[in-house]
Amino acid sequence: MRILLRELGRFSRRNTLAAIGGLVGLFIIFVAVAAPLLAPRDPLKADFRRMNKPPDAQSFLGTDQVGRDTLSRVIYGARTSLFVAFSAVILGTTVGSLWGVACGYLRGRFDLVSQRIMEILQSFPDLILAMAISMAIGTGLQAVIFAIAITRIPFGGRVIRS
């Protein structure tokens, strides 16, 4: 344990911005996990008397069009954001890795056609491609995860193939 702390201290002195970024990431994960304890109000409960209120002592980030507390919605939204991010990266990297292994093993025409498909996928900006795929397959959390995962496939596939 002492060695780990010493190495973390050495790393944070050499790479200060990376250490700060890691702490911010850990903080976001902590907030997402502890959302029921940290959120001041129910993120779905509407209070029509407090519609579109600016920040005040009751709502630190104000309220939305239906009077829901914005801070609570941001805290609970971190859970969904992290779930989508981790799921899409794991799915995209897994499929890309399997595709890359298949390209490297089978070679020939399959490899040639697969690499052209991966180049086509990489030629579009990730966000634009994900939005187009999401519009084509429909709405919902699964569609978003699937669309983002497709944009991650070429990166894992090309690295594993080579």
C-alpha positions in Angstrom: 0.0 0.0 0.0 2.9 2.3 0.9 4.5 1.6 -2.5 1.3 2.4 -4.3 0.8 5.7 -2.6 4.5 6.6 -3.3 4.0 5.8 -7.0 0.7 7.8 -7.1 2.5 10.8 -5.6 5.4 10.5 -8.1 2.9 10.3 -11.0 0.9 13.3 -9.8 4.0 15.4 -9.5 5.2 14.5 -13.0 1.7 14.6 -14.6 -0.3 17.2 -12.7 -3.0 17.7 -15.2 -3.5 14.0 -15.7 -3.8 13.5 -11.9 -6.4 16.4 -11.7 -8.4 14.8 -14.6 -8.3 11.5 -12.8 -9.6 13.1 -9.6 -12.4 14.8 -11.6 -13.3 11.4 -13.2 -13.4 9.7 -9.8 -15.5 12.5 -8.4 -18.1 12.1 -11.2 -18.2 8.3 -10.6 -18.7 9.0 -6.8 -21.5 11.4 -7.5 -23.2 9.0 -9.8 -23.0 6.1 -7.3 -24.1 8.2 -4.4 -26.9 10.0 -6.3 -29.7 9.0 -3.9 -27.7 10.4 -0.9 -26.5 13.6 -2.6 -29.5 14.8 -4.6 -31.5 17.4 -2.7 -34.8 16.5 -4.3 -36.5 13.9 -6.5 -35.3 14.6 -10.0 -38.7 13.7 -11.5 -41.0 15.5 -9.1 -42.6 18.5 -10.7 -43.5 21.6 -8.7 -45.5 24.0 -10.9 -45.1 26.8 -8.4 -41.4 26.9 -9.1 -41.3 26.7 -12.9 -38.2 28.3 -14.5 -36.9 29.7 -11.3 -33.3 31.0 -11.2 -30.8 29.6 -8.7 -31.7 30.3 -5.1 -31.4 28.7 -1.6 -33.9 26.0 -2.4 -32.5 25.1 -5.9 -28.8 25.7 -6.3 -29.0 25.4 -10.1 -32.6 26.6 -10.5 -35.5 24.7 -11.9 -36.7 23.7 -15.4 -39.9 24.3 -17.3 -41.9 22.0 -15.0 -40.3 23.0 -11.7 -38.0 20.1 -11.3 -34.7 20.7 -9.5 -31.9 21.0 -12.0 -29.1 20.0 -9.6 -30.9 16.7 -8.8 -31.4 16.0 -12.5 -27.7 16.6 -13.2 -26.7 14.3 -10.4 -29.0 11.5 -11.5 -28.1 12.2 -15.1 -24.5 11.2 -14.3 -25.6 7.6 -13.8 -27.2 7.4 -17.3 -24.2 9.1 -18.9 -21.7 6.8 -17.3 -23.8 3.7 -18.1 -24.0 4.7 -21.8 -20.3 5.6 -22.0 -19.1 2.4 -20.4 -21.5 0.2 -22.3 -20.8 1.7 -25.7 -17.0 1.5 -25.2 -17.1 -2.1 -24.0 -19.4 -3.2 -26.8 -17.6 -1.2 -29.6 -14.1 -2.3 -28.4 -15.2 -6.0 -28.1 -16.8 -6.1 -31.6 -13.9 -4.2 -33.1 -11.3 -6.5 -31.5 -13.1 -9.6 -32.7 -13.4 -8.1 -36.2 -9.7 -7.2 -36.1 -8.7 -10.8 -35.0 -10.9 -12.1 -37.9 -9.2 -9.8 -40.4 -5.7 -10.8 -39.2 -6.5 -14.5 -39.2 -8.5 -14.8 -42.4 -6.6 -12.2 -44.5 -7.2 -12.0 -48.2 -10.4 -10.6 -49.6 -12.2 -10.5 -46.2 -9.4 -8.4 -44.8 -9.4 -6.1 -47.8 -13.1 -5.5 -47.7 -13.2 -5.2 -43.9 -10.5 -2.6 -43.9 -12.3 -0.5 -46.5 -15.5 -0.7 -44.4 -13.5 0.5 -41.3 -12.0 3.3 -43.3 -15.4 4.4 -44.4 -16.6 4.4 -40.7 -13.5 6.4 -39.7 -14.0 9.0 -42.5 -17.1 10.4 -40.8 -16.9 12.4 -37.5 -17.9 10.2 -34.6 -20.7 12.4 -33.4 -22.3 12.9 -36.8 -22.1 9.2 -37.6 -23.6 8.3 -34.2 -26.5 10.7 -34.7 -27.2 9.4 -38.2 -27.2 5.8 -36.9 -29.4 6.7 -34.0 -31.9 8.4 -36.3 -31.9 5.3 -38.5 -32.5 2.8 -35.8 -34.8 4.7 -33.5 -34.8 6.2 -30.1 -34.0 4.9 -26.6 -31.0 4.1 -24.5 -30.2 1.0 -26.4 -30.2 2.8 -29.7 -27.8 5.4 -28.4 -25.4 2.8 -26.9 -25.5 0.9 -30.2 -24.9 4.0 -32.3 -21.9 5.1 -30.2 -20.5 1.5 -30.2 -20.5 1.4 -34.0 -18.3 4.5 -34.1 -15.8 2.8 -31.7 -15.5 -0.4 -33.7 -12.8 0.7 -36.3 -10.4 1.9 -33.6 -10.2 -1.4 -31.8 -10.4 -3.4 -35.0 -7.5 -1.7 -36.7 -5.2 -1.8 -33.7 -5.9 -5.5 -33.1 -5.5 -6.4 -36.8 -2.1 -4.8 -37.0 
